[in-house]
Short mmCIF file of C-alpha atoms in Angstrom, two decimals:
data_model
loop_
_atom_site.label_atom_id
_atom_site.label_comp_id
_atom_site.label_asym_id
_atom_site.label_seq_id
_atom_site.Cartn_x
_atom_site.Cartn_y
_atom_site.Cartn_z
CA MET A 1 27.99 153.81 90.86
CA ASN A 2 27.60 157.29 89.39
CA SER A 3 31.33 157.57 88.81
CA PHE A 4 31.31 154.23 86.97
CA CYS A 5 28.37 155.34 84.81
CA ASN A 6 30.11 158.63 84.03
CA PHE A 7 33.29 156.78 83.13
CA SER A 8 31.37 154.36 80.89
CA GLU A 9 29.62 157.25 79.18
CA GLU A 10 32.91 159.02 78.52
CA VAL A 11 34.46 155.84 77.13
CA PHE A 12 31.46 155.27 74.86
CA LYS A 13 31.49 158.86 73.58
CA LYS A 14 35.18 158.61 72.78
CA TYR A 15 35.35 155.09 71.39
CA TRP A 16 31.86 154.38 70.08
CA PRO A 17 33.09 153.87 66.49
CA ILE A 18 35.55 151.19 67.67
CA ILE A 19 32.79 149.58 69.75
CA LEU A 20 30.48 149.62 66.72
CA ILE A 21 33.18 148.09 64.52
CA PHE A 22 33.59 145.31 67.06
CA CYS A 23 29.82 144.75 67.25
CA ILE A 24 29.51 144.56 63.45
CA TRP A 25 32.40 142.13 63.35
CA PHE A 26 30.84 139.98 66.09
CA ILE A 27 27.54 139.81 64.20
CA PHE A 28 29.46 138.79 61.07
CA SER A 29 31.36 136.16 63.08
CA SER A 30 28.33 134.92 65.05
CA PRO A 31 27.98 131.67 63.04
CA TYR A 32 31.25 130.61 64.67
CA PHE A 33 30.78 132.10 68.15
CA ILE A 34 27.10 131.16 68.53
CA ASN A 35 26.44 128.26 66.14
CA ASN A 36 29.91 126.61 66.26
CA LYS A 37 30.29 126.78 62.48
CA ILE A 38 33.83 126.78 61.11
CA PRO A 39 34.84 129.28 58.36
CA PHE A 40 36.22 126.53 56.16
CA ALA A 41 35.15 125.53 52.64
CA SER A 42 34.57 121.88 53.48
CA SER A 43 31.56 121.20 51.24
CA TYR A 44 33.58 119.81 48.32
CA GLN A 45 33.17 116.24 47.16
CA VAL A 46 36.11 114.24 45.88
CA ASN A 47 34.68 114.35 42.35
CA PHE A 48 35.87 117.97 42.13
CA PHE A 49 39.52 116.92 42.47
CA SER A 50 41.86 114.81 40.36
CA PRO A 51 41.77 112.05 39.32
CA TRP A 52 37.98 111.79 39.75
CA SER A 53 37.33 115.11 37.98
CA ALA A 54 38.67 113.62 34.75
CA TYR A 55 35.82 111.11 34.56
CA PRO A 56 32.37 112.39 33.47
CA GLN A 57 30.57 109.65 35.41
CA PHE A 58 31.81 111.27 38.63
CA ALA A 59 30.49 114.73 37.71
CA GLY A 60 28.39 116.49 40.31
CA PRO A 61 27.36 119.93 41.59
CA VAL A 62 29.89 122.15 43.31
CA LYS A 63 28.67 124.76 45.78
CA ASN A 64 31.55 127.16 45.19
CA ASN A 65 34.25 126.35 42.66
CA ALA A 66 36.43 129.27 43.78
CA MET A 67 37.73 127.77 47.04
CA PRO A 68 39.53 124.47 46.26
CA ASP A 69 42.98 125.84 47.15
CA VAL A 70 41.91 126.25 50.77
CA ILE A 71 41.23 122.52 51.03
CA GLY A 72 44.03 121.25 48.81
CA GLN A 73 46.79 123.65 49.86
CA ILE A 74 46.29 126.30 52.54
CA TYR A 75 44.70 124.15 55.25
CA PRO A 76 47.03 121.12 54.86
CA TRP A 77 50.06 123.40 54.72
CA LYS A 78 48.97 125.16 57.90
CA HIS A 79 48.40 121.85 59.66
CA PHE A 80 51.83 120.59 58.59
CA THR A 81 53.50 123.85 59.69
CA ILE A 82 51.96 123.72 63.16
CA GLN A 83 52.63 120.01 63.67
CA THR A 84 56.27 120.54 62.71
CA PHE A 85 56.60 123.48 65.10
CA LYS A 86 55.09 121.41 67.90
CA ALA A 87 57.70 118.74 67.18
CA GLY A 88 60.39 121.36 67.81
CA GLN A 89 61.36 121.84 64.17
CA ILE A 90 60.91 124.39 61.38
CA SER A 91 59.07 123.01 58.36
CA LEU A 92 61.69 123.56 55.67
CA TRP A 93 60.60 120.56 53.58
CA ASN A 94 57.20 119.02 52.85
CA PRO A 95 57.55 115.27 52.22
CA TYR A 96 53.85 114.84 51.43
CA SER A 97 53.72 116.71 48.10
CA PHE A 98 55.00 114.70 45.13
CA SER A 99 58.41 113.29 46.12
CA GLY A 100 58.89 116.21 48.47
CA THR A 101 58.80 119.97 47.96
CA PRO A 102 60.21 123.04 49.77
CA HIS A 103 57.74 124.18 52.40
CA LEU A 104 59.14 127.28 54.08
CA ALA A 105 60.15 128.70 50.70
CA ASN A 106 56.61 128.07 49.47
CA TYR A 107 55.41 131.57 50.25
CA GLN A 108 51.76 130.74 50.89
CA SER A 109 52.66 128.30 53.67
CA ALA A 110 53.16 131.41 55.88
CA VAL A 111 55.53 129.59 58.21
CA PHE A 112 56.63 132.81 59.97
CA SER A 113 53.18 134.31 60.46
CA PRO A 114 52.83 135.36 64.13
CA PHE A 115 49.19 134.31 63.98
CA ASN A 116 50.47 130.74 64.04
CA LEU A 117 50.75 131.27 67.80
CA LEU A 118 46.97 130.88 67.98
CA PHE A 119 47.40 127.20 67.15
CA PHE A 120 49.46 126.71 70.31
CA LEU A 121 46.77 128.31 72.47
CA LEU A 122 43.60 126.81 70.97
CA PRO A 123 42.47 123.58 69.31
CA PHE A 124 43.33 123.60 65.62
CA VAL A 125 39.81 124.27 64.28
CA ASP A 126 39.26 127.11 66.77
CA ALA A 127 42.64 128.66 66.04
CA TRP A 128 41.90 128.42 62.31
CA SER A 129 38.50 130.06 62.82
CA ILE A 130 39.87 132.92 64.92
CA ALA A 131 42.73 133.50 62.48
CA ILE A 132 40.29 133.72 59.57
CA LEU A 133 37.74 135.90 61.37
CA LEU A 134 40.30 138.34 62.79
CA GLN A 135 41.02 139.71 59.31
CA PRO A 136 38.04 142.09 58.95
CA LEU A 137 38.31 143.19 62.60
CA LEU A 138 41.98 144.15 62.30
CA ALA A 139 41.34 145.75 58.92
CA GLY A 140 38.57 147.91 60.39
CA ILE A 141 40.58 149.00 63.44
CA PHE A 142 43.71 149.84 61.45
CA MET A 143 41.72 151.82 58.89
CA TYR A 144 39.96 153.74 61.66
CA LEU A 145 43.32 154.66 63.22
CA LEU A 146 44.57 155.91 59.86
CA MET A 147 41.46 157.96 59.15
CA LYS A 148 41.54 159.64 62.57
CA THR A 149 45.22 160.43 62.08
CA LEU A 150 44.29 162.09 58.78
CA SER A 151 41.78 164.27 60.71
CA VAL A 152 38.71 162.55 59.28
CA ASN A 153 35.67 162.85 61.57
CA LYS A 154 34.28 159.80 63.36
CA ILE A 155 31.49 159.16 60.86
CA GLY A 156 33.86 159.35 57.91
CA ALA A 157 36.40 157.16 59.67
CA LEU A 158 33.70 154.61 60.51
CA ILE A 159 32.47 154.46 56.91
CA SER A 160 36.05 153.99 55.70
CA SER A 161 36.64 151.23 58.23
CA ILE A 162 33.51 149.27 57.36
CA ALA A 163 34.16 149.70 53.63
CA PHE A 164 37.68 148.32 54.02
CA MET A 165 36.93 145.46 56.40
CA PHE A 166 34.17 144.10 54.15
CA CYS A 167 35.47 145.17 50.74
CA GLY A 168 35.31 142.70 47.90
CA PHE A 169 39.00 141.82 48.09
CA ILE A 170 39.12 140.95 51.80
CA THR A 171 35.73 139.20 51.71
CA THR A 172 36.41 136.95 48.72
CA TRP A 173 39.90 135.97 49.91
CA MET A 174 39.08 135.74 53.61
CA ALA A 175 38.90 131.93 53.72
CA TYR A 176 42.52 131.71 52.60
CA GLY A 177 43.87 133.58 55.62
CA THR A 178 46.77 134.92 53.56
CA LEU A 179 45.86 137.72 51.16
CA GLY A 180 43.65 139.50 53.69
CA TYR A 181 46.47 139.66 56.22
CA ALA A 182 48.89 140.79 53.53
CA VAL A 183 46.79 143.87 52.73
CA LEU A 184 45.25 144.80 56.09
CA PHE A 185 48.56 146.03 57.53
CA LEU A 186 48.76 148.80 54.89
CA PRO A 187 46.66 151.32 56.88
CA LEU A 188 48.72 150.51 59.98
CA MET A 189 51.91 151.33 58.07
CA LEU A 190 50.49 154.62 56.79
CA TYR A 191 49.19 155.41 60.29
CA ALA A 192 52.67 154.90 61.73
CA VAL A 193 54.26 157.14 59.09
CA GLU A 194 51.67 159.88 59.55
CA MET A 195 51.93 159.80 63.35
CA PHE A 196 55.72 160.03 63.25
CA PHE A 197 55.55 163.13 61.07
CA LYS A 198 53.03 164.64 63.50
CA THR A 199 54.67 163.72 66.82
CA ASN A 200 58.27 162.77 66.00
CA ASN A 201 57.75 159.85 68.40
CA ARG A 202 59.94 156.91 67.45
CA LYS A 203 57.51 154.35 68.84
CA PHE A 204 55.57 154.79 65.61
CA LEU A 205 58.70 153.89 63.66
CA PHE A 206 58.81 150.67 65.66
CA ILE A 207 55.19 150.01 64.63
CA LEU A 208 56.20 150.65 61.02
CA SER A 209 59.17 148.28 61.17
CA ILE A 210 57.01 145.51 62.66
CA SER A 211 54.00 145.96 60.37
CA ILE A 212 56.11 145.48 57.22
CA PRO A 213 57.22 141.90 58.01
CA LEU A 214 53.74 141.16 59.38
CA SER A 215 52.48 141.75 55.85
CA PHE A 216 55.30 139.85 54.15
CA PHE A 217 54.91 136.90 56.54
CA SER A 218 51.19 136.64 55.79
CA GLY A 219 51.58 134.33 52.84
CA HIS A 220 51.11 136.27 49.61
CA PHE A 221 54.15 138.03 48.17
CA GLN A 222 52.34 139.79 45.32
CA ILE A 223 49.91 141.61 47.60
CA SER A 224 52.64 142.43 50.13
CA LEU A 225 54.71 143.87 47.29
CA TYR A 226 51.78 146.10 46.30
CA VAL A 227 51.43 147.16 49.93
CA PHE A 228 55.14 147.93 50.23
CA SER A 229 55.09 149.91 46.97
CA THR A 230 52.16 151.97 48.27
CA LEU A 231 54.09 152.63 51.49
CA ILE A 232 57.12 153.87 49.55
CA ALA A 233 54.88 156.06 47.38
CA TYR A 234 53.33 157.56 50.53
CA ILE A 235 56.75 158.31 52.00
CA VAL A 236 57.71 160.06 48.76
CA TYR A 237 54.46 162.01 48.94
CA LYS A 238 55.27 163.05 52.53
CA TYR A 239 58.64 164.33 51.36
CA PHE A 240 57.14 166.59 48.72
CA SER A 241 54.31 167.75 51.00
CA THR A 242 56.46 168.46 54.09
CA LYS A 243 59.99 169.00 52.68
CA ASN A 244 61.20 167.39 55.92
CA LYS A 245 64.20 165.51 54.59
CA ARG A 246 65.41 164.37 58.02
CA SER A 247 62.10 162.74 58.95
CA VAL A 248 61.77 161.12 55.53
CA LEU A 249 65.25 159.59 55.77
CA THR A 250 64.45 158.32 59.27
CA VAL A 251 61.24 156.72 58.05
CA LEU A 252 63.07 155.13 55.11
CA LEU A 253 65.68 153.74 57.49
CA TYR A 254 63.06 152.02 59.66
CA THR A 255 61.28 150.87 56.52
CA PHE A 256 64.54 149.24 55.48
CA PHE A 257 64.76 147.55 58.90
CA GLY A 258 61.29 146.12 58.37
CA LEU A 259 62.28 144.86 54.93
CA LEU A 260 65.42 143.24 56.37
CA ILE A 261 63.30 141.27 58.84
CA SER A 262 61.08 140.17 55.95
CA LEU A 263 64.03 138.77 53.99
CA VAL A 264 63.99 135.61 56.10
CA GLN A 265 60.89 134.68 54.07
CA ILE A 266 61.52 136.58 50.84
CA LEU A 267 64.98 135.21 49.97
CA PRO A 268 64.15 131.48 50.19
CA SER A 269 60.99 132.09 48.16
CA ILE A 270 62.84 133.99 45.45
CA GLU A 271 65.38 131.17 45.21
CA LEU A 272 62.58 128.62 44.89
CA TYR A 273 60.57 130.60 42.34
CA SER A 274 63.65 131.10 40.17
CA GLN A 275 63.80 127.31 39.78
CA THR A 276 60.13 126.81 38.90
CA LEU A 277 58.48 126.48 35.50
CA ARG A 278 56.34 129.58 36.01
CA SER A 279 59.40 131.80 36.35
CA SER A 280 60.10 131.33 32.63
CA ILE A 281 56.57 132.01 31.41
CA PHE A 282 55.12 135.45 30.74
CA GLN A 283 51.42 135.31 31.60
CA LYS A 284 49.86 138.12 29.59
CA GLY A 285 46.45 136.53 30.08
CA GLU A 286 46.64 137.18 33.83
CA VAL A 287 46.76 140.97 33.41
CA ILE A 288 43.54 142.38 34.88
CA PRO A 289 41.11 143.31 32.04
CA TRP A 290 39.33 146.67 31.96
CA GLY A 291 36.00 144.86 32.12
CA TYR A 292 36.64 144.04 35.77
CA LEU A 293 35.97 147.69 36.64
CA SER A 294 32.26 146.88 36.43
CA THR A 295 32.56 145.13 39.80
CA LEU A 296 33.19 148.51 41.44
CA ILE A 297 29.46 149.11 41.00
CA SER A 298 28.09 145.57 41.11
CA PRO A 299 30.17 142.77 42.69
CA ASP A 300 28.19 140.07 40.87
CA PHE A 301 28.08 141.83 37.49
CA LEU A 302 30.16 138.99 36.02
CA GLY A 303 28.29 136.35 37.98
CA ASN A 304 28.92 134.50 41.22
CA PRO A 305 30.30 130.96 41.64
CA VAL A 306 27.91 130.24 44.53
CA THR A 307 24.85 130.84 42.32
CA ARG A 308 26.72 129.13 39.43
CA ASN A 309 26.15 131.92 36.96
CA ASP A 310 29.72 133.25 36.73
CA TRP A 311 30.65 133.61 33.10
CA PHE A 312 33.91 135.54 32.96
CA GLY A 313 37.18 135.10 34.81
CA HIS A 314 37.71 134.18 38.44
CA TYR A 315 35.35 135.78 40.96
CA ALA A 316 37.92 136.41 43.68
CA GLU A 317 40.41 137.82 41.19
CA TRP A 318 38.14 140.55 39.84
CA ASN A 319 35.93 141.59 42.76
CA ALA A 320 36.82 145.26 43.31
CA TYR A 321 33.63 146.19 45.18
CA ILE A 322 33.96 148.58 48.13
CA GLY A 323 30.30 149.62 48.42
CA LEU A 324 28.27 152.21 46.52
CA ILE A 325 28.29 154.75 49.36
CA PRO A 326 32.09 154.70 49.83
CA LEU A 327 32.59 154.76 46.06
CA THR A 328 30.29 157.77 45.70
CA LEU A 329 32.00 159.59 48.57
CA ALA A 330 35.43 158.84 47.10
CA PHE A 331 34.37 160.20 43.71
CA TYR A 332 32.90 163.30 45.37
CA ALA A 333 36.10 163.92 47.35
CA PHE A 334 38.23 163.54 44.25
CA THR A 335 36.14 166.00 42.24
CA SER A 336 35.45 168.56 44.99
CA LYS A 337 38.79 168.72 46.83
CA LYS A 338 41.95 169.80 45.08
CA ASP A 339 44.49 169.11 47.86
CA THR A 340 47.42 166.78 47.19
CA ARG A 341 46.46 164.27 49.90
CA THR A 342 43.08 163.58 48.31
CA PHE A 343 44.76 163.27 44.92
CA PHE A 344 47.27 160.74 46.34
CA PHE A 345 44.63 158.45 47.81
#
């Protein structure tokens, strides 16, 4: 009994930040685990959608006008993807949209996401719930691994993890189950690169090669492209900070392997997008305005669709909030430390 208690105490001392991250995540996810509530924006009435939305007599209140794509696109696409897989086929074509549309090439359908395996192990609503709720947990764990690899103490690593797992971006896009997964693998990629430079262990290169397609298969090319660009920038930074050309070339090679795996999704999507109307339109209005920086301090500075007082732009598009404490600490680090690593981040 004493040996078990000693072992438990040692495990807690070593891994208490991970345990705390899990506890915070469980509290956040308790409406599902305890109250059987599903993280799905199902409170829309048909009057919000066409053709009823075109008629003023059908007007009515909307609880949150920022989530219709989950109901009209993401959820039906996921259901179609899984049903097609269960029928022993790959969902290349969706016959239910218009007269038929490409499905696999539709990037946000996330046909190749490995998290689709959950739908073969659990009932659909439970698999959907777990897939949605796993995003902040994985984000927190991956960020903690990165921070510890960068020699940040446990408190600092814990603050970074919580700030990332519940930042404005992941929180506002969580219900989609696409953008969150696209971005949360970034700290895992950087962790793999950093650990390879420290240990020269090729297992971390394997982690790198796998984490790249995991991001690209998540269902949002734009965010995955940002993530990949950040990874390349970090590798370039490691070259100038270490001058280890051999290790940098090795990392780039395994990065290329990861990108090759991702092409199974990227190439069909590029072919499809080149044939769409949007490919010929330059959307200057979609460039993020400087005014959105105000959400770094106050996430609801421009309003909130739930309280129906949003007055500028799209809430999920401009929410840059990471928390006042992390923002203050980041500003302090940038102004007090002059090392290149702090400047990079």
